Structures are given as C-alpha cells and as structure tokens.
Tab-separated table of C-alpha atoms in Angstrom:
chain	number	residue	atom	x	y	z
A	73	UNK	CA	0.054	0.046	-0.089
A	74	UNK	CA	3.006	2.231	-0.092
A	75	UNK	CA	2.147	5.351	-2.033
A	76	UNK	CA	-1.788	4.699	-1.951
A	77	UNK	CA	-2.431	8.236	-0.878
A	78	UNK	CA	-1.296	11.465	-2.561
A	79	UNK	CA	-2.295	14.752	-0.866
A	80	UNK	CA	-3.559	17.525	-3.008
A	81	UNK	CA	-4.240	21.226	-2.301
A	82	UNK	CA	-6.388	23.181	-4.929
A	83	UNK	CA	-6.027	26.964	-5.050
A	84	UNK	CA	-9.129	28.527	-6.488
A	85	UNK	CA	-10.447	31.910	-6.937
A	86	UNK	CA	-12.030	33.893	-3.792
A	87	UNK	CA	-13.402	37.336	-3.586
A	88	UNK	CA	-10.584	39.631	-2.124
A	89	UNK	CA	-10.593	40.774	1.443
A	90	UNK	CA	-9.284	43.981	2.239
A	91	UNK	CA	-5.676	44.006	3.743
A	92	UNK	CA	-3.265	46.781	4.639
A	93	UNK	CA	-0.822	45.181	2.087
A	94	UNK	CA	-1.853	43.986	-1.398
A	95	UNK	CA	-1.601	40.356	-1.760
A	96	UNK	CA	-2.948	37.663	-4.196
A	97	UNK	CA	-5.609	35.662	-2.380
A	98	UNK	CA	-6.812	32.273	-3.217
A	99	UNK	CA	-9.160	29.695	-1.652
A	100	UNK	CA	-7.247	26.670	-0.564
A	101	UNK	CA	-8.983	23.413	-0.542
A	102	UNK	CA	-7.181	20.397	1.253
A	103	UNK	CA	-8.108	16.696	0.065
A	104	UNK	CA	-6.467	13.479	-0.193
A	105	UNK	CA	-6.506	11.651	-3.468
A	106	UNK	CA	-6.607	7.670	-3.298
A	107	UNK	CA	-4.887	5.384	-5.921
A	108	UNK	CA	-7.443	2.593	-6.325
A	109	UNK	CA	-6.243	-0.560	-8.325
A	110	UNK	CA	-9.357	-2.300	-9.940
A	111	UNK	CA	-9.949	-4.611	-12.992
A	112	UNK	CA	-6.332	-4.195	-14.077
A	113	UNK	CA	-6.329	-0.484	-14.092
A	114	UNK	CA	-5.440	2.174	-11.427
A	115	UNK	CA	-7.750	5.089	-10.893
A	116	UNK	CA	-7.370	8.239	-8.805
A	117	UNK	CA	-10.254	8.984	-6.583
A	118	UNK	CA	-10.696	12.272	-4.868
A	119	UNK	CA	-11.488	12.210	-1.035
A	120	UNK	CA	-13.604	14.658	0.913
A	121	UNK	CA	-12.396	18.161	1.288
A	122	UNK	CA	-10.881	18.364	4.844
A	123	UNK	CA	-10.560	22.042	5.073
A	124	UNK	CA	-10.988	25.359	3.092
A	125	UNK	CA	-8.950	28.535	3.950
A	126	UNK	CA	-8.219	31.640	2.512
A	127	UNK	CA	-4.462	31.893	1.757
A	128	UNK	CA	-2.202	34.759	0.655
A	129	UNK	CA	0.284	34.180	-2.295
A	130	UNK	CA	3.243	34.103	-2.622
A	131	UNK	CA	3.864	33.319	0.955
A	132	UNK	CA	1.848	30.115	0.834
A	133	UNK	CA	3.306	28.870	-2.303
A	134	UNK	CA	6.815	29.446	-0.970
A	135	UNK	CA	5.953	27.516	2.235
A	136	UNK	CA	4.589	24.750	0.129
A	137	UNK	CA	7.653	24.446	-2.137
A	138	UNK	CA	9.797	24.524	0.933
A	139	UNK	CA	7.957	21.571	2.271
A	140	UNK	CA	8.388	19.707	-0.994
A	141	UNK	CA	5.029	20.068	-2.694
A	142	UNK	CA	5.014	19.910	-6.553
A	143	UNK	CA	3.286	22.999	-8.026
A	144	UNK	CA	0.983	22.318	-11.165
A	145	UNK	CA	-0.011	25.586	-12.794
A	146	UNK	CA	0.228	27.440	-15.937
A	147	UNK	CA	3.893	28.881	-16.415
A	148	UNK	CA	2.500	32.319	-17.381
A	149	UNK	CA	0.434	32.242	-14.174
A	150	UNK	CA	3.440	31.598	-11.852
A	151	UNK	CA	5.406	34.414	-13.647
A	152	UNK	CA	2.350	36.874	-13.190
A	153	UNK	CA	2.165	35.988	-9.281
A	154	UNK	CA	5.998	36.737	-8.960
A	155	UNK	CA	5.682	40.148	-10.552
A	156	UNK	CA	4.993	43.316	-8.196
A	157	UNK	CA	1.279	44.308	-8.029
A	158	UNK	CA	2.027	47.503	-10.104
A	159	UNK	CA	3.116	45.529	-13.167
A	160	UNK	CA	0.289	42.757	-12.899
A	161	UNK	CA	-2.370	44.921	-14.753
A	162	UNK	CA	-0.360	45.043	-17.785
A	163	UNK	CA	0.373	41.456	-18.124
A	164	UNK	CA	-2.321	39.191	-19.529
A	165	UNK	CA	-1.988	35.373	-18.866
A	166	UNK	CA	-4.105	32.749	-20.415
A	167	UNK	CA	-5.221	29.255	-19.588
A	168	UNK	CA	-6.319	27.913	-16.353
A	169	UNK	CA	-6.062	30.059	-13.151
A	170	UNK	CA	-6.132	26.984	-10.892
A	171	UNK	CA	-3.004	26.187	-9.019
A	172	UNK	CA	-2.625	22.546	-7.758
A	173	UNK	CA	-0.174	21.505	-5.182
A	174	UNK	CA	0.616	17.806	-4.738
A	175	UNK	CA	2.632	15.625	-2.406
A	176	UNK	CA	2.929	12.141	-0.763
A	177	UNK	CA	4.370	13.213	2.427
A	178	UNK	CA	1.597	13.390	5.054
A	179	UNK	CA	3.477	15.383	7.588
A	180	UNK	CA	4.048	18.040	4.886
A	181	UNK	CA	0.401	18.123	3.979
A	182	UNK	CA	-0.570	18.373	7.739
A	183	UNK	CA	1.997	21.343	8.256
A	184	UNK	CA	0.615	23.037	5.061
A	185	UNK	CA	-3.111	22.592	6.362
A	186	UNK	CA	-2.304	24.046	9.861
A	187	UNK	CA	-0.370	26.717	8.071
A	188	UNK	CA	-3.168	27.740	5.628
A	189	UNK	CA	-5.910	27.685	8.086
A	190	UNK	CA	-4.111	29.840	10.891
A	191	UNK	CA	-2.700	32.111	7.941
A	192	UNK	CA	-6.438	33.047	7.141
A	193	UNK	CA	-6.879	34.638	10.575
A	194	UNK	CA	-3.512	36.571	10.639
A	195	UNK	CA	-3.518	39.711	8.605
A	196	UNK	CA	-0.048	40.829	9.138
A	197	UNK	CA	2.748	39.432	6.839
A	198	UNK	CA	5.267	39.598	9.656
A	199	UNK	CA	3.229	37.277	11.458
A	200	UNK	CA	3.165	34.626	8.617
A	201	UNK	CA	6.996	34.336	8.744
A	202	UNK	CA	6.764	33.459	12.404
A	203	UNK	CA	3.899	31.156	12.035
A	204	UNK	CA	6.026	29.420	9.172
A	205	UNK	CA	8.711	28.808	11.787
A	206	UNK	CA	6.463	27.610	14.374
A	207	UNK	CA	4.723	25.173	12.231
A	208	UNK	CA	8.082	23.806	10.960
A	209	UNK	CA	9.060	22.943	14.449
A	210	UNK	CA	5.816	21.438	15.731
A	211	UNK	CA	5.981	17.799	16.787
A	212	UNK	CA	4.224	15.020	15.084
A	213	UNK	CA	1.571	14.425	17.764
A	214	UNK	CA	0.642	18.308	17.790
A	215	UNK	CA	0.285	18.261	14.064
A	216	UNK	CA	-1.979	15.325	14.049
A	217	UNK	CA	-4.146	16.796	16.804
A	218	UNK	CA	-4.721	20.205	15.337
A	219	UNK	CA	-5.062	18.879	11.622
A	220	UNK	CA	-7.767	16.401	13.005
A	221	UNK	CA	-9.389	19.229	14.860
A	222	UNK	CA	-9.636	21.334	11.825
A	223	UNK	CA	-10.720	18.512	9.646
A	224	UNK	CA	-13.444	17.369	12.132
A	225	UNK	CA	-14.587	20.978	12.604
A	226	UNK	CA	-14.997	21.473	8.850
A	227	UNK	CA	-16.738	18.248	8.180
A	228	UNK	CA	-19.107	19.038	11.049
A	229	UNK	CA	-20.024	22.632	10.095
A	230	UNK	CA	-18.960	22.931	6.539
A	231	UNK	CA	-18.174	26.648	7.577
A	232	UNK	CA	-15.053	28.376	7.345
A	233	UNK	CA	-15.905	30.780	10.101
A	234	UNK	CA	-15.825	28.007	12.489
A	235	UNK	CA	-12.362	26.891	11.409
A	236	UNK	CA	-11.343	30.688	11.820
A	237	UNK	CA	-12.590	30.476	15.493
A	238	UNK	CA	-10.783	27.265	15.889
A	239	UNK	CA	-7.514	28.820	14.298
A	240	UNK	CA	-7.794	31.602	17.004
A	241	UNK	CA	-7.792	29.096	19.667
A	242	UNK	CA	-4.743	27.459	18.167
A	243	UNK	CA	-2.974	30.948	18.441
A	244	UNK	CA	-4.179	31.200	22.046
A	245	UNK	CA	-2.855	27.700	22.953
A	246	UNK	CA	0.111	27.022	20.876
A	247	UNK	CA	1.755	30.028	19.572
A	248	UNK	CA	1.221	33.190	21.691
C-alpha cells in the first residue's frame, strides 16, 4: 500500500478581502487523493475536502515549495504571481487560473493545512513568517491533533468561520 494516498491542495478564486498590504488571495481546498487499483487499471479517486481556507500568495506557495510540494500551474500564471502588483495589470495570462499542489508526504500536508488555516486569521505578513517557523518546529503529535481538529470541525459545520474560530484558539494555546 506504499504510495496509495497522494495529498492535494487546490487553489481557486476567492473574492478579495481588504488588507493593509496587497496580496494575491486564493481559496485553498485540502483533500486526499486515493490511488485505487481495480480490474487491472489504476484510478485516482478524490477524497472529501478536509478544510478550506483563504491563503495569501506568494508566501503560501513559498512555504509549500519549502515543504516539498509539487506545483502544477500554467507557467505564465506563476510568472504573473511573481511580478510586483504595479506591473500585474499590464501582463495578460491565458489558460487555467487554478493552481494544484501535490505531495505524498503526510506530515508536509498536515503542516501546510495548519499553516493555511491559521494564516487566514492572521492579517500581518510579519506574523506569517513567525507562523511558518513555528509550524516547521511542531512535533508530529501536535500536528496530527490540530489537523484532525480542523478537519473534524470543517466536516461537522462546512463553514470557514468555525475554522477561523478554531484557528484563533490554536494561536492562544500553541503560538502566543
């Protein structure tokens, strides 16, 4: 059963929230993808979405790359994201605007899920760097605990506001 699960994060369009700094914003959907073998062929079956969170680019993508995620997106889109906001209006990009992150490492997936959900309640880019360092230093037991709390809360309520409430409790208990 080695390699039977691949973890995927889909970054989709989301209406922009107002921040003191300009950042590209996406809705991150965290889900497992199961490799199922049946009748001589192998299929990929998407699992249930485990969490949804508003994330801010490029910090989220940089953290995902640091964890070893493979980024699948249109090349012109990735070049567009790396441009400063003043030059983005002039550059047109074509193709899919969706970004997909994939990995087989479950701890990297849990770290990115915790980072993404907690990042959505922090509005200061300086805090994102400190959160990144903290999430990288978390023990496996704490990672599994908080990721399961986020997943179970999302499955129960199907509501990002409940996840935001729980993310603020994470900040009180773990980080601050």
